[in-house]
């Protein structure tokens, strides 16, 4: 099922057991910020990006190295080199994503990011080294920026797809099929929001961080929160602006976010995460966040 109908989606979702697959990834890969710089095309529809003068490539490299070191305490981490030709490649989850035994390559909206999909080394790592089958969506015309636009409950096989200039309905349908999901809910983001994963995080299939003000229809955010109750956490505007929703669980008992996001958490949010069984892990990412994304965007999951 892929639908915009809230009632139909959640009626189906409530019948889905948490037996679709592992709730968290078995490894992760990153792309280093070599050539990290301001990309004007990306800035045209990403309000979170800083001005070009705020980009500090050396600081970004140091932060990214610290991120790799921190994440490897939780799971295996692979880092590919970046390139000056792909200044946004530090956010690989928009371009490459996996399901067990499968690599999915997305179709980016902007030409500067479409270059990333042509990385033969990343493709070869999955298809040749790991033996994954490849589903290549990069050559069709509909934008579908993978786990930037599509937040997946991996335990239940459910997709939540925020539609914007970075993902249209046909792109959502292509991703739904590529990941083999049981049900996907499509809905519009507010104008000015580019990716759902700065507004919603599903944590190990049992909790959700929801930033309601980024949804075009408040009923959608409320319905998602109701589905993940009692462990649905509604974020304040300040928490969302600090990228608190751009978080990820890479294990059953932890949630990773940037240090800035962690500082912005209210006592109530911290308490709710603890009640859901999650400890907060954070890494300083101020330089990388100038590019308009945060920790979750830096992490491409390997299932």
PDB file of N, CA and C in Angstrom, residues 41-105:
ATOM      1  N   UNK A  41      23.406  25.357  -5.993  1.00  0.00           N
ATOM      2  CA  UNK A  41      22.178  24.659  -6.398  1.00  0.00           C
ATOM      3  C   UNK A  41      21.453  24.101  -5.180  1.00  0.00           C
ATOM      4  N   UNK A  42      22.181  23.451  -4.300  1.00  0.00           N
ATOM      5  CA  UNK A  42      21.558  22.879  -3.105  1.00  0.00           C
ATOM      6  C   UNK A  42      20.963  23.962  -2.222  1.00  0.00           C
ATOM      7  N   UNK A  43      21.636  25.115  -2.158  1.00  0.00           N
ATOM      8  CA  UNK A  43      21.162  26.203  -1.306  1.00  0.00           C
ATOM      9  C   UNK A  43      19.837  26.784  -1.799  1.00  0.00           C
ATOM     10  N   UNK A  44      19.515  26.566  -3.071  1.00  0.00           N
ATOM     11  CA  UNK A  44      18.301  27.162  -3.633  1.00  0.00           C
ATOM     12  C   UNK A  44      17.034  26.633  -2.994  1.00  0.00           C
ATOM     13  N   UNK A  45      17.076  25.417  -2.405  1.00  0.00           N
ATOM     14  CA  UNK A  45      15.879  24.890  -1.754  1.00  0.00           C
ATOM     15  C   UNK A  45      16.209  24.222  -0.415  1.00  0.00           C
ATOM     16  N   UNK A  46      17.287  24.668   0.215  1.00  0.00           N
ATOM     17  CA  UNK A  46      17.649  24.168   1.545  1.00  0.00           C
ATOM     18  C   UNK A  46      17.884  25.367   2.452  1.00  0.00           C
ATOM     19  N   UNK A  47      16.871  25.715   3.206  1.00  0.00           N
ATOM     20  CA  UNK A  47      16.955  26.909   4.052  1.00  0.00           C
ATOM     21  C   UNK A  47      17.903  26.727   5.232  1.00  0.00           C
ATOM     22  N   UNK A  48      18.338  25.499   5.478  1.00  0.00           N
ATOM     23  CA  UNK A  48      19.228  25.228   6.599  1.00  0.00           C
ATOM     24  C   UNK A  48      20.689  25.515   6.266  1.00  0.00           C
ATOM     25  N   UNK A  49      21.016  25.735   5.003  1.00  0.00           N
ATOM     26  CA  UNK A  49      22.403  25.968   4.614  1.00  0.00           C
ATOM     27  C   UNK A  49      22.873  27.358   5.031  1.00  0.00           C
ATOM     28  N   UNK A  50      24.142  27.426   5.420  1.00  0.00           N
ATOM     29  CA  UNK A  50      24.751  28.693   5.786  1.00  0.00           C
ATOM     30  C   UNK A  50      25.280  29.395   4.533  1.00  0.00           C
ATOM     31  N   UNK A  51      25.691  30.654   4.704  1.00  0.00           N
ATOM     32  CA  UNK A  51      26.315  31.378   3.608  1.00  0.00           C
ATOM     33  C   UNK A  51      27.682  30.767   3.289  1.00  0.00           C
ATOM     34  N   UNK A  52      28.148  31.022   2.078  1.00  0.00           N
ATOM     35  CA  UNK A  52      29.400  30.423   1.626  1.00  0.00           C
ATOM     36  C   UNK A  52      30.565  30.756   2.550  1.00  0.00           C
ATOM     37  N   UNK A  53      30.561  31.962   3.106  1.00  0.00           N
ATOM     38  CA  UNK A  53      31.664  32.380   3.965  1.00  0.00           C
ATOM     39  C   UNK A  53      31.736  31.581   5.254  1.00  0.00           C
ATOM     40  N   UNK A  54      30.663  30.875   5.606  1.00  0.00           N
ATOM     41  CA  UNK A  54      30.623  30.102   6.847  1.00  0.00           C
ATOM     42  C   UNK A  54      31.206  28.701   6.691  1.00  0.00           C
ATOM     43  N   UNK A  55      31.545  28.300   5.474  1.00  0.00           N
ATOM     44  CA  UNK A  55      32.059  26.952   5.250  1.00  0.00           C
ATOM     45  C   UNK A  55      33.546  26.892   5.614  1.00  0.00           C
ATOM     46  N   UNK A  56      33.885  25.925   6.459  1.00  0.00           N
ATOM     47  CA  UNK A  56      35.263  25.733   6.910  1.00  0.00           C
ATOM     48  C   UNK A  56      35.644  24.287   6.605  1.00  0.00           C
ATOM     49  N   UNK A  57      36.324  24.086   5.482  1.00  0.00           N
ATOM     50  CA  UNK A  57      36.616  22.723   5.022  1.00  0.00           C
ATOM     51  C   UNK A  57      37.512  21.971   6.001  1.00  0.00           C
ATOM     52  N   UNK A  58      38.487  22.644   6.579  1.00  0.00           N
ATOM     53  CA  UNK A  58      39.393  21.961   7.503  1.00  0.00           C
ATOM     54  C   UNK A  58      38.656  21.530   8.765  1.00  0.00           C
ATOM     55  N   UNK A  59      37.820  22.408   9.295  1.00  0.00           N
ATOM     56  CA  UNK A  59      37.050  22.043  10.481  1.00  0.00           C
ATOM     57  C   UNK A  59      36.100  20.897  10.177  1.00  0.00           C
ATOM     58  N   UNK A  60      35.505  20.909   8.980  1.00  0.00           N
ATOM     59  CA  UNK A  60      34.595  19.830   8.595  1.00  0.00           C
ATOM     60  C   UNK A  60      35.318  18.495   8.547  1.00  0.00           C
ATOM     61  N   UNK A  61      36.538  18.480   8.037  1.00  0.00           N
ATOM     62  CA  UNK A  61      37.314  17.242   7.989  1.00  0.00           C
ATOM     63  C   UNK A  61      37.605  16.706   9.387  1.00  0.00           C
ATOM     64  N   UNK A  62      37.960  17.586  10.301  1.00  0.00           N
ATOM     65  CA  UNK A  62      38.220  17.156  11.675  1.00  0.00           C
ATOM     66  C   UNK A  62      36.960  16.606  12.335  1.00  0.00           C
ATOM     67  N   UNK A  63      35.840  17.295  12.131  1.00  0.00           N
ATOM     68  CA  UNK A  63      34.578  16.823  12.704  1.00  0.00           C
ATOM     69  C   UNK A  63      34.196  15.466  12.132  1.00  0.00           C
ATOM     70  N   UNK A  64      34.369  15.308  10.849  1.00  0.00           N
ATOM     71  CA  UNK A  64      33.963  14.055  10.206  1.00  0.00           C
ATOM     72  C   UNK A  64      34.812  12.893  10.702  1.00  0.00           C
ATOM     73  N   UNK A  65      36.093  13.152  10.899  1.00  0.00           N
ATOM     74  CA  UNK A  65      36.961  12.105  11.441  1.00  0.00           C
ATOM     75  C   UNK A  65      36.516  11.725  12.849  1.00  0.00           C
ATOM     76  N   UNK A  66      36.159  12.721  13.656  1.00  0.00           N
ATOM     77  CA  UNK A  66      35.682  12.439  15.010  1.00  0.00           C
ATOM     78  C   UNK A  66      34.363  11.670  14.973  1.00  0.00           C
ATOM     79  N   UNK A  67      33.522  11.980  13.999  1.00  0.00           N
ATOM     80  CA  UNK A  67      32.266  11.244  13.841  1.00  0.00           C
ATOM     81  C   UNK A  67      32.542   9.780  13.519  1.00  0.00           C
ATOM     82  N   UNK A  68      33.453   9.522  12.605  1.00  0.00           N
ATOM     83  CA  UNK A  68      33.809   8.137  12.274  1.00  0.00           C
ATOM     84  C   UNK A  68      34.298   7.389  13.506  1.00  0.00           C
ATOM     85  N   UNK A  69      35.160   8.023  14.273  1.00  0.00           N
ATOM     86  CA  UNK A  69      35.722   7.389  15.455  1.00  0.00           C
ATOM     87  C   UNK A  69      34.652   7.086  16.492  1.00  0.00           C
ATOM     88  N   UNK A  70      33.707   8.008  16.648  1.00  0.00           N
ATOM     89  CA  UNK A  70      32.648   7.805  17.631  1.00  0.00           C
ATOM     90  C   UNK A  70      31.692   6.697  17.200  1.00  0.00           C
ATOM     91  N   UNK A  71      31.272   6.711  15.947  1.00  0.00           N
ATOM     92  CA  UNK A  71      30.294   5.721  15.482  1.00  0.00           C
ATOM     93  C   UNK A  71      30.841   4.309  15.512  1.00  0.00           C
ATOM     94  N   UNK A  72      32.146   4.168  15.315  1.00  0.00           N
ATOM     95  CA  UNK A  72      32.705   2.820  15.275  1.00  0.00           C
ATOM     96  C   UNK A  72      32.654   2.145  16.651  1.00  0.00           C
ATOM     97  N   UNK A  73      32.368   2.903  17.699  1.00  0.00           N
ATOM     98  CA  UNK A  73      32.155   2.287  19.006  1.00  0.00           C
ATOM     99  C   UNK A  73      30.844   1.493  19.030  1.00  0.00           C
ATOM    100  N   UNK A  74      29.959   1.800  18.087  1.00  0.00           N
ATOM    101  CA  UNK A  74      28.638   1.161  18.054  1.00  0.00           C
ATOM    102  C   UNK A  74      28.524   0.092  16.977  1.00  0.00           C
ATOM    103  N   UNK A  75      29.154   0.318  15.819  1.00  0.00           N
ATOM    104  CA  UNK A  75      29.023  -0.615  14.697  1.00  0.00           C
ATOM    105  C   UNK A  75      30.158  -0.373  13.717  1.00  0.00           C
ATOM    106  N   UNK A  76      30.393  -1.309  12.788  1.00  0.00           N
ATOM    107  CA  UNK A  76      31.438  -1.095  11.791  1.00  0.00           C
ATOM    108  C   UNK A  76      31.125   0.120  10.911  1.00  0.00           C
ATOM    109  N   UNK A  77      32.147   0.904  10.609  1.00  0.00           N
ATOM    110  CA  UNK A  77      31.986   2.123   9.816  1.00  0.00           C
ATOM    111  C   UNK A  77      33.002   2.135   8.686  1.00  0.00           C
ATOM    112  N   UNK A  78      32.532   2.407   7.484  1.00  0.00           N
ATOM    113  CA  UNK A  78      33.385   2.529   6.306  1.00  0.00           C
ATOM    114  C   UNK A  78      33.291   3.970   5.821  1.00  0.00           C
ATOM    115  N   UNK A  79      34.426   4.564   5.448  1.00  0.00           N
ATOM    116  CA  UNK A  79      34.424   5.925   4.925  1.00  0.00           C
ATOM    117  C   UNK A  79      35.051   5.954   3.537  1.00  0.00           C
ATOM    118  N   UNK A  80      34.310   6.513   2.584  1.00  0.00           N
ATOM    119  CA  UNK A  80      34.819   6.718   1.240  1.00  0.00           C
ATOM    120  C   UNK A  80      35.336   8.150   1.111  1.00  0.00           C
ATOM    121  N   UNK A  81      36.307   8.346   0.252  1.00  0.00           N
ATOM    122  CA  UNK A  81      36.822   9.687   0.007  1.00  0.00           C
ATOM    123  C   UNK A  81      35.788  10.528  -0.733  1.00  0.00           C
ATOM    124  N   UNK A  82      35.842  11.838  -0.470  1.00  0.00           N
ATOM    125  CA  UNK A  82      34.997  12.768  -1.189  1.00  0.00           C
ATOM    126  C   UNK A  82      35.727  13.361  -2.380  1.00  0.00           C
ATOM    127  N   UNK A  83      35.140  14.423  -2.963  1.00  0.00           N
ATOM    128  CA  UNK A  83      35.724  15.045  -4.148  1.00  0.00           C
ATOM    129  C   UNK A  83      35.238  16.479  -4.251  1.00  0.00           C
ATOM    130  N   UNK A  84      36.096  17.348  -4.779  1.00  0.00           N
ATOM    131  CA  UNK A  84      35.699  18.734  -4.997  1.00  0.00           C
ATOM    132  C   UNK A  84      34.565  18.849  -6.004  1.00  0.00           C
ATOM    133  N   UNK A  85      34.381  17.831  -6.845  1.00  0.00           N
ATOM    134  CA  UNK A  85      33.281  17.842  -7.819  1.00  0.00           C
ATOM    135  C   UNK A  85      31.929  17.575  -7.172  1.00  0.00           C
ATOM    136  N   UNK A  86      31.949  17.046  -5.946  1.00  0.00           N
ATOM    137  CA  UNK A  86      30.700  16.705  -5.258  1.00  0.00           C
ATOM    138  C   UNK A  86      30.743  17.282  -3.841  1.00  0.00           C
ATOM    139  N   UNK A  87      30.544  18.591  -3.698  1.00  0.00           N
ATOM    140  CA  UNK A  87      30.699  19.242  -2.394  1.00  0.00           C
ATOM    141  C   UNK A  87      29.663  18.831  -1.362  1.00  0.00           C
ATOM    142  N   UNK A  88      28.533  18.251  -1.793  1.00  0.00           N
ATOM    143  CA  UNK A  88      27.494  17.795  -0.866  1.00  0.00           C
ATOM    144  C   UNK A  88      27.592  16.313  -0.541  1.00  0.00           C
ATOM    145  N   UNK A  89      28.626  15.649  -1.035  1.00  0.00           N
ATOM    146  CA  UNK A  89      28.694  14.191  -0.903  1.00  0.00           C
ATOM    147  C   UNK A  89      28.805  13.731   0.536  1.00  0.00           C
ATOM    148  N   UNK A  90      29.050  14.658   1.448  1.00  0.00           N
ATOM    149  CA  UNK A  90      29.113  14.318   2.878  1.00  0.00           C
ATOM    150  C   UNK A  90      27.775  13.793   3.387  1.00  0.00           C
ATOM    151  N   UNK A  91      26.705  13.952   2.622  1.00  0.00           N
ATOM    152  CA  UNK A  91      25.374  13.455   2.976  1.00  0.00           C
ATOM    153  C   UNK A  91      24.967  12.307   2.043  1.00  0.00           C
ATOM    154  N   UNK A  92      25.625  11.157   2.150  1.00  0.00           N
ATOM    155  CA  UNK A  92      25.414  10.079   1.167  1.00  0.00           C
ATOM    156  C   UNK A  92      24.079   9.369   1.294  1.00  0.00           C
ATOM    157  N   UNK A  93      23.391   9.531   2.430  1.00  0.00           N
ATOM    158  CA  UNK A  93      22.145   8.788   2.610  1.00  0.00           C
ATOM    159  C   UNK A  93      21.074   9.230   1.632  1.00  0.00           C
ATOM    160  N   UNK A  94      21.218  10.408   1.044  1.00  0.00           N
ATOM    161  CA  UNK A  94      20.253  10.867   0.042  1.00  0.00           C
ATOM    162  C   UNK A  94      20.429  10.152  -1.297  1.00  0.00           C
ATOM    163  N   UNK A  95      21.634   9.629  -1.530  1.00  0.00           N
ATOM    164  CA  UNK A  95      21.985   9.071  -2.838  1.00  0.00           C
ATOM    165  C   UNK A  95      22.047   7.550  -2.823  1.00  0.00           C
ATOM    166  N   UNK A  96      22.528   6.990  -1.716  1.00  0.00           N
ATOM    167  CA  UNK A  96      22.686   5.550  -1.587  1.00  0.00           C
ATOM    168  C   UNK A  96      21.986   5.054  -0.323  1.00  0.00           C
ATOM    169  N   UNK A  97      21.252   3.976  -0.458  1.00  0.00           N
ATOM    170  CA  UNK A  97      20.605   3.358   0.690  1.00  0.00           C
ATOM    171  C   UNK A  97      20.529   1.859   0.448  1.00  0.00           C
ATOM    172  N   UNK A  98      20.308   1.116   1.510  1.00  0.00           N
ATOM    173  CA  UNK A  98      20.272  -0.337   1.380  1.00  0.00           C
ATOM    174  C   UNK A  98      19.068  -0.944   2.081  1.00  0.00           C
ATOM    175  N   UNK A  99      18.716  -2.113   1.621  1.00  0.00           N
ATOM    176  CA  UNK A  99      17.865  -3.071   2.312  1.00  0.00           C
ATOM    177  C   UNK A  99      18.674  -4.368   2.307  1.00  0.00           C
ATOM    178  N   UNK A 100      18.320  -5.353   3.099  1.00  0.00           N
ATOM    179  CA  UNK A 100      19.127  -6.578   3.108  1.00  0.00           C
ATOM    180  C   UNK A 100      19.354  -7.126   1.691  1.00  0.00           C
ATOM    181  N   UNK A 101      20.626  -7.195   1.300  1.00  0.00           N
ATOM    182  CA  UNK A 101      20.981  -7.732  -0.005  1.00  0.00           C
ATOM    183  C   UNK A 101      20.739  -6.819  -1.177  1.00  0.00           C
ATOM    184  N   UNK A 102      20.417  -5.552  -0.934  1.00  0.00           N
ATOM    185  CA  UNK A 102      20.049  -4.664  -2.037  1.00  0.00           C
ATOM    186  C   UNK A 102      20.623  -3.269  -1.824  1.00  0.00           C
ATOM    187  N   UNK A 103      21.172  -2.698  -2.886  1.00  0.00           N
ATOM    188  CA  UNK A 103      21.591  -1.304  -2.935  1.00  0.00           C
ATOM    189  C   UNK A 103      20.577  -0.521  -3.762  1.00  0.00           C
ATOM    190  N   UNK A 104      20.129   0.620  -3.235  1.00  0.00           N
ATOM    191  CA  UNK A 104      19.234   1.506  -3.967  1.00  0.00           C
ATOM    192  C   UNK A 104      19.988   2.812  -4.224  1.00  0.00           C
ATOM    193  N   UNK A 105      19.997   3.243  -5.486  1.00  0.00           N
ATOM    194  CA  UNK A 105      20.631   4.505  -5.865  1.00  0.00           C
ATOM    195  C   UNK A 105      19.530   5.499  -6.218  1.00  0.00           C
TER     196      UNK A 105
END
